[in-house]
Amino acid sequence: MSVVAFRRDGEDTWNIADQDVTLYANDEILVAGSPREVEDFSTLDEEDDEEG
């Protein structure tokens, strides 16, 4: 799974992600990968909520 593009908080346009980009908590991200990898990634925060 990889981050393909990101959009900063308050911006209307997407930026292409490269290996040097730094993502921040309020960034919106577009990911690509196998369905299983993307599903696992999308539930990471939910698992933290259940444990805490």
PDB file of N, CA, C and O in Angstrom:
ATOM      1  N   MET A   1       0.832  -1.146   0.000  1.00  0.00           N
ATOM      2  CA  MET A   1       0.000   0.000   0.000  1.00  0.00           C
ATOM      3  C   MET A   1       0.887   1.222   0.000  1.00  0.00           C
ATOM      4  O   MET A   1       1.914   1.233   0.640  1.00  0.00           O
ATOM      5  N   SER A   2       0.481   2.255  -0.741  1.00  0.00           N
ATOM      6  CA  SER A   2       1.257   3.490  -0.768  1.00  0.00           C
ATOM      7  C   SER A   2       0.329   4.698  -0.873  1.00  0.00           C
ATOM      8  O   SER A   2      -0.797   4.592  -1.336  1.00  0.00           O
ATOM      9  N   VAL A   3       0.841   5.831  -0.410  1.00  0.00           N
ATOM     10  CA  VAL A   3       0.125   7.093  -0.533  1.00  0.00           C
ATOM     11  C   VAL A   3       0.415   7.634  -1.921  1.00  0.00           C
ATOM     12  O   VAL A   3       1.571   7.831  -2.297  1.00  0.00           O
ATOM     13  N   VAL A   4      -0.621   7.859  -2.709  1.00  0.00           N
ATOM     14  CA  VAL A   4      -0.474   8.325  -4.086  1.00  0.00           C
ATOM     15  C   VAL A   4      -0.539   9.850  -4.159  1.00  0.00           C
ATOM     16  O   VAL A   4       0.209  10.481  -4.889  1.00  0.00           O
ATOM     17  N   ALA A   5      -1.447  10.445  -3.388  1.00  0.00           N
ATOM     18  CA  ALA A   5      -1.625  11.892  -3.414  1.00  0.00           C
ATOM     19  C   ALA A   5      -2.106  12.347  -2.043  1.00  0.00           C
ATOM     20  O   ALA A   5      -2.575  11.549  -1.233  1.00  0.00           O
ATOM     21  N   PHE A   6      -1.975  13.639  -1.801  1.00  0.00           N
ATOM     22  CA  PHE A   6      -2.423  14.204  -0.541  1.00  0.00           C
ATOM     23  C   PHE A   6      -2.949  15.610  -0.769  1.00  0.00           C
ATOM     24  O   PHE A   6      -2.619  16.267  -1.749  1.00  0.00           O
ATOM     25  N   ARG A   7      -3.786  16.050   0.154  1.00  0.00           N
ATOM     26  CA  ARG A   7      -4.342  17.395   0.091  1.00  0.00           C
ATOM     27  C   ARG A   7      -4.233  17.994   1.486  1.00  0.00           C
ATOM     28  O   ARG A   7      -4.683  17.396   2.467  1.00  0.00           O
ATOM     29  N   ARG A   8      -3.598  19.139   1.553  1.00  0.00           N
ATOM     30  CA  ARG A   8      -3.427  19.831   2.828  1.00  0.00           C
ATOM     31  C   ARG A   8      -4.764  20.381   3.312  1.00  0.00           C
ATOM     32  O   ARG A   8      -5.642  20.705   2.528  1.00  0.00           O
ATOM     33  N   ASP A   9      -4.888  20.506   4.611  1.00  0.00           N
ATOM     34  CA  ASP A   9      -6.093  21.042   5.236  1.00  0.00           C
ATOM     35  C   ASP A   9      -6.399  22.423   4.665  1.00  0.00           C
ATOM     36  O   ASP A   9      -5.534  23.300   4.643  1.00  0.00           O
ATOM     37  N   GLY A  10      -7.598  22.583   4.136  1.00  0.00           N
ATOM     38  CA  GLY A  10      -8.022  23.858   3.589  1.00  0.00           C
ATOM     39  C   GLY A  10      -7.713  24.074   2.121  1.00  0.00           C
ATOM     40  O   GLY A  10      -8.131  25.065   1.540  1.00  0.00           O
ATOM     41  N   GLU A  11      -6.981  23.170   1.481  1.00  0.00           N
ATOM     42  CA  GLU A  11      -6.662  23.303   0.059  1.00  0.00           C
ATOM     43  C   GLU A  11      -7.687  22.566  -0.797  1.00  0.00           C
ATOM     44  O   GLU A  11      -8.307  21.604  -0.358  1.00  0.00           O
ATOM     45  N   ASP A  12      -7.839  23.019  -2.027  1.00  0.00           N
ATOM     46  CA  ASP A  12      -8.781  22.394  -2.956  1.00  0.00           C
ATOM     47  C   ASP A  12      -8.116  21.416  -3.910  1.00  0.00           C
ATOM     48  O   ASP A  12      -8.793  20.604  -4.530  1.00  0.00           O
ATOM     49  N   THR A  13      -6.804  21.491  -4.058  1.00  0.00           N
ATOM     50  CA  THR A  13      -6.105  20.671  -5.048  1.00  0.00           C
ATOM     51  C   THR A  13      -5.312  19.551  -4.380  1.00  0.00           C
ATOM     52  O   THR A  13      -4.879  19.666  -3.239  1.00  0.00           O
ATOM     53  N   TRP A  14      -5.143  18.476  -5.130  1.00  0.00           N
ATOM     54  CA  TRP A  14      -4.355  17.331  -4.685  1.00  0.00           C
ATOM     55  C   TRP A  14      -2.914  17.513  -5.141  1.00  0.00           C
ATOM     56  O   TRP A  14      -2.658  18.036  -6.216  1.00  0.00           O
ATOM     57  N   ASN A  15      -1.975  17.044  -4.328  1.00  0.00           N
ATOM     58  CA  ASN A  15      -0.553  17.053  -4.652  1.00  0.00           C
ATOM     59  C   ASN A  15      -0.089  15.618  -4.805  1.00  0.00           C
ATOM     60  O   ASN A  15      -0.486  14.740  -4.023  1.00  0.00           O
ATOM     61  N   ILE A  16       0.756  15.378  -5.792  1.00  0.00           N
ATOM     62  CA  ILE A  16       1.311  14.036  -5.984  1.00  0.00           C
ATOM     63  C   ILE A  16       2.323  13.762  -4.875  1.00  0.00           C
ATOM     64  O   ILE A  16       3.197  14.581  -4.604  1.00  0.00           O
ATOM     65  N   ALA A  17       2.192  12.623  -4.232  1.00  0.00           N
ATOM     66  CA  ALA A  17       3.101  12.251  -3.150  1.00  0.00           C
ATOM     67  C   ALA A  17       4.361  11.612  -3.726  1.00  0.00           C
ATOM     68  O   ALA A  17       4.299  10.863  -4.693  1.00  0.00           O
ATOM     69  N   ASP A  18       5.498  11.943  -3.139  1.00  0.00           N
ATOM     70  CA  ASP A  18       6.736  11.252  -3.478  1.00  0.00           C
ATOM     71  C   ASP A  18       7.371  10.754  -2.183  1.00  0.00           C
ATOM     72  O   ASP A  18       6.833  10.946  -1.096  1.00  0.00           O
ATOM     73  N   GLN A  19       8.516  10.130  -2.307  1.00  0.00           N
ATOM     74  CA  GLN A  19       9.123   9.499  -1.141  1.00  0.00           C
ATOM     75  C   GLN A  19       9.613  10.498  -0.094  1.00  0.00           C
ATOM     76  O   GLN A  19       9.866  10.125   1.053  1.00  0.00           O
ATOM     77  N   ASP A  20       9.718  11.771  -0.442  1.00  0.00           N
ATOM     78  CA  ASP A  20      10.223  12.775   0.489  1.00  0.00           C
ATOM     79  C   ASP A  20       9.139  13.606   1.160  1.00  0.00           C
ATOM     80  O   ASP A  20       9.443  14.480   1.970  1.00  0.00           O
ATOM     81  N   VAL A  21       7.875  13.348   0.846  1.00  0.00           N
ATOM     82  CA  VAL A  21       6.795  14.168   1.389  1.00  0.00           C
ATOM     83  C   VAL A  21       6.595  13.859   2.880  1.00  0.00           C
ATOM     84  O   VAL A  21       6.769  12.729   3.326  1.00  0.00           O
ATOM     85  N   THR A  22       6.285  14.894   3.637  1.00  0.00           N
ATOM     86  CA  THR A  22       5.932  14.753   5.042  1.00  0.00           C
ATOM     87  C   THR A  22       4.432  14.968   5.165  1.00  0.00           C
ATOM     88  O   THR A  22       3.915  16.002   4.743  1.00  0.00           O
ATOM     89  N   LEU A  23       3.752  13.991   5.715  1.00  0.00           N
ATOM     90  CA  LEU A  23       2.305  14.095   5.902  1.00  0.00           C
ATOM     91  C   LEU A  23       2.017  14.569   7.312  1.00  0.00           C
ATOM     92  O   LEU A  23       2.723  14.227   8.259  1.00  0.00           O
ATOM     93  N   TYR A  24       0.944  15.370   7.447  1.00  0.00           N
ATOM     94  CA  TYR A  24       0.546  15.914   8.736  1.00  0.00           C
ATOM     95  C   TYR A  24      -0.824  15.383   9.130  1.00  0.00           C
ATOM     96  O   TYR A  24      -1.567  14.866   8.294  1.00  0.00           O
ATOM     97  N   ALA A  25      -1.167  15.525  10.388  1.00  0.00           N
ATOM     98  CA  ALA A  25      -2.386  14.928  10.932  1.00  0.00           C
ATOM     99  C   ALA A  25      -3.648  15.349  10.183  1.00  0.00           C
ATOM    100  O   ALA A  25      -4.563  14.540  10.022  1.00  0.00           O
ATOM    101  N   ASN A  26      -3.720  16.565   9.705  1.00  0.00           N
ATOM    102  CA  ASN A  26      -4.938  17.039   9.040  1.00  0.00           C
ATOM    103  C   ASN A  26      -4.921  16.857   7.534  1.00  0.00           C
ATOM    104  O   ASN A  26      -5.850  17.283   6.852  1.00  0.00           O
ATOM    105  N   ASP A  27      -3.883  16.232   6.984  1.00  0.00           N
ATOM    106  CA  ASP A  27      -3.838  15.971   5.547  1.00  0.00           C
ATOM    107  C   ASP A  27      -4.862  14.909   5.172  1.00  0.00           C
ATOM    108  O   ASP A  27      -5.098  13.960   5.929  1.00  0.00           O
ATOM    109  N   GLU A  28      -5.444  15.061   4.011  1.00  0.00           N
ATOM    110  CA  GLU A  28      -6.316  14.038   3.437  1.00  0.00           C
ATOM    111  C   GLU A  28      -5.443  13.257   2.467  1.00  0.00           C
ATOM    112  O   GLU A  28      -4.687  13.843   1.702  1.00  0.00           O
ATOM    113  N   ILE A  29      -5.498  11.921   2.514  1.00  0.00           N
ATOM    114  CA  ILE A  29      -4.618  11.128   1.662  1.00  0.00           C
ATOM    115  C   ILE A  29      -5.413  10.218   0.735  1.00  0.00           C
ATOM    116  O   ILE A  29      -6.519   9.792   1.055  1.00  0.00           O
ATOM    117  N   LEU A  30      -4.796   9.929  -0.409  1.00  0.00           N
ATOM    118  CA  LEU A  30      -5.334   8.986  -1.377  1.00  0.00           C
ATOM    119  C   LEU A  30      -4.346   7.827  -1.429  1.00  0.00           C
ATOM    120  O   LEU A  30      -3.162   8.037  -1.695  1.00  0.00           O
ATOM    121  N   VAL A  31      -4.808   6.616  -1.122  1.00  0.00           N
ATOM    122  CA  VAL A  31      -3.928   5.456  -1.065  1.00  0.00           C
ATOM    123  C   VAL A  31      -4.271   4.456  -2.167  1.00  0.00           C
ATOM    124  O   VAL A  31      -5.400   4.432  -2.663  1.00  0.00           O
ATOM    125  N   ALA A  32      -3.283   3.655  -2.510  1.00  0.00           N
ATOM    126  CA  ALA A  32      -3.472   2.594  -3.502  1.00  0.00           C
ATOM    127  C   ALA A  32      -2.765   1.336  -3.008  1.00  0.00           C
ATOM    128  O   ALA A  32      -1.752   1.410  -2.314  1.00  0.00           O
ATOM    129  N   GLY A  33      -3.322   0.208  -3.379  1.00  0.00           N
ATOM    130  CA  GLY A  33      -2.734  -1.065  -2.994  1.00  0.00           C
ATOM    131  C   GLY A  33      -3.776  -2.157  -3.154  1.00  0.00           C
ATOM    132  O   GLY A  33      -4.855  -1.936  -3.694  1.00  0.00           O
ATOM    133  N   SER A  34      -3.436  -3.330  -2.668  1.00  0.00           N
ATOM    134  CA  SER A  34      -4.402  -4.421  -2.741  1.00  0.00           C
ATOM    135  C   SER A  34      -5.571  -4.087  -1.822  1.00  0.00           C
ATOM    136  O   SER A  34      -5.410  -3.376  -0.822  1.00  0.00           O
ATOM    137  N   PRO A  35      -6.750  -4.582  -2.141  1.00  0.00           N
ATOM    138  CA  PRO A  35      -7.909  -4.299  -1.285  1.00  0.00           C
ATOM    139  C   PRO A  35      -7.660  -4.654   0.184  1.00  0.00           C
ATOM    140  O   PRO A  35      -8.042  -3.912   1.083  1.00  0.00           O
ATOM    141  N   ARG A  36      -6.997  -5.747   0.428  1.00  0.00           N
ATOM    142  CA  ARG A  36      -6.734  -6.179   1.813  1.00  0.00           C
ATOM    143  C   ARG A  36      -5.830  -5.178   2.541  1.00  0.00           C
ATOM    144  O   ARG A  36      -6.078  -4.810   3.694  1.00  0.00           O
ATOM    145  N   GLU A  37      -4.756  -4.717   1.866  1.00  0.00           N
ATOM    146  CA  GLU A  37      -3.845  -3.755   2.474  1.00  0.00           C
ATOM    147  C   GLU A  37      -4.556  -2.439   2.792  1.00  0.00           C
ATOM    148  O   GLU A  37      -4.380  -1.865   3.863  1.00  0.00           O
ATOM    149  N   VAL A  38      -5.366  -1.970   1.853  1.00  0.00           N
ATOM    150  CA  VAL A  38      -6.082  -0.706   2.044  1.00  0.00           C
ATOM    151  C   VAL A  38      -7.104  -0.848   3.179  1.00  0.00           C
ATOM    152  O   VAL A  38      -7.225   0.036   4.031  1.00  0.00           O
ATOM    153  N   GLU A  39      -7.818  -1.966   3.233  1.00  0.00           N
ATOM    154  CA  GLU A  39      -8.779  -2.194   4.310  1.00  0.00           C
ATOM    155  C   GLU A  39      -8.082  -2.237   5.664  1.00  0.00           C
ATOM    156  O   GLU A  39      -8.555  -1.638   6.629  1.00  0.00           O
ATOM    157  N   ASP A  40      -6.954  -2.940   5.740  1.00  0.00           N
ATOM    158  CA  ASP A  40      -6.204  -3.014   6.999  1.00  0.00           C
ATOM    159  C   ASP A  40      -5.745  -1.625   7.435  1.00  0.00           C
ATOM    160  O   ASP A  40      -5.846  -1.265   8.605  1.00  0.00           O
ATOM    161  N   PHE A  41      -5.247  -0.841   6.494  1.00  0.00           N
ATOM    162  CA  PHE A  41      -4.783   0.505   6.798  1.00  0.00           C
ATOM    163  C   PHE A  41      -5.933   1.388   7.275  1.00  0.00           C
ATOM    164  O   PHE A  41      -5.787   2.145   8.230  1.00  0.00           O
ATOM    165  N   SER A  42      -7.072   1.254   6.645  1.00  0.00           N
ATOM    166  CA  SER A  42      -8.201   2.132   6.970  1.00  0.00           C
ATOM    167  C   SER A  42      -8.780   1.854   8.355  1.00  0.00           C
ATOM    168  O   SER A  42      -9.486   2.689   8.909  1.00  0.00           O
ATOM    169  N   THR A  43      -8.492   0.714   8.933  1.00  0.00           N
ATOM    170  CA  THR A  43      -9.023   0.386  10.256  1.00  0.00           C
ATOM    171  C   THR A  43      -7.991   0.556  11.369  1.00  0.00           C
ATOM    172  O   THR A  43      -8.303   0.278  12.530  1.00  0.00           O
ATOM    173  N   LEU A  44      -6.801   1.036  11.078  1.00  0.00           N
ATOM    174  CA  LEU A  44      -5.771   1.185  12.108  1.00  0.00           C
ATOM    175  C   LEU A  44      -6.246   2.077  13.247  1.00  0.00           C
ATOM    176  O   LEU A  44      -6.057   1.765  14.411  1.00  0.00           O
ATOM    177  N   ASP A  45      -6.835   3.199  12.945  1.00  0.00           N
ATOM    178  CA  ASP A  45      -7.299   4.135  13.967  1.00  0.00           C
ATOM    179  C   ASP A  45      -8.431   3.522  14.798  1.00  0.00           C
ATOM    180  O   ASP A  45      -8.502   3.742  16.004  1.00  0.00           O
ATOM    181  N   GLU A  46      -9.284   2.748  14.177  1.00  0.00           N
ATOM    182  CA  GLU A  46     -10.388   2.113  14.880  1.00  0.00           C
ATOM    183  C   GLU A  46      -9.847   1.132  15.933  1.00  0.00           C
ATOM    184  O   GLU A  46     -10.382   1.043  17.018  1.00  0.00           O
ATOM    185  N   GLU A  47      -8.771   0.417  15.592  1.00  0.00           N
ATOM    186  CA  GLU A  47      -8.194  -0.537  16.540  1.00  0.00           C
ATOM    187  C   GLU A  47      -7.626   0.191  17.747  1.00  0.00           C
ATOM    188  O   GLU A  47      -7.766  -0.258  18.871  1.00  0.00           O
ATOM    189  N   ASP A  48      -6.989   1.359  17.534  1.00  0.00           N
ATOM    190  CA  ASP A  48      -6.468   2.148  18.635  1.00  0.00           C
ATOM    191  C   ASP A  48      -7.590   2.626  19.542  1.00  0.00           C
ATOM    192  O   ASP A  48      -7.453   2.631  20.769  1.00  0.00           O
ATOM    193  N   ASP A  49      -8.711   3.025  18.971  1.00  0.00           N
ATOM    194  CA  ASP A  49      -9.859   3.484  19.747  1.00  0.00           C
ATOM    195  C   ASP A  49     -10.418   2.380  20.626  1.00  0.00           C
ATOM    196  O   ASP A  49     -10.830   2.604  21.754  1.00  0.00           O
ATOM    197  N   GLU A  50     -10.433   1.146  20.109  1.00  0.00           N
ATOM    198  CA  GLU A  50     -10.977   0.015  20.859  1.00  0.00           C
ATOM    199  C   GLU A  50     -10.082  -0.331  22.048  1.00  0.00           C
ATOM    200  O   GLU A  50     -10.563  -0.717  23.099  1.00  0.00           O
ATOM    201  N   GLU A  51      -8.748  -0.205  21.872  1.00  0.00           N
ATOM    202  CA  GLU A  51      -7.811  -0.554  22.937  1.00  0.00           C
ATOM    203  C   GLU A  51      -7.775   0.493  24.033  1.00  0.00           C
ATOM    204  O   GLU A  51      -7.549   0.184  25.189  1.00  0.00           O
ATOM    205  N   GLY A  52      -7.958   1.771  23.663  1.00  0.00           N
ATOM    206  CA  GLY A  52      -7.781   2.878  24.615  1.00  0.00           C
ATOM    207  C   GLY A  52      -9.003   3.110  25.366  1.00  0.00           C
ATOM    208  O   GLY A  52      -9.237   3.429  26.425  1.00  0.00           O
TER     209      GLY A  52
END
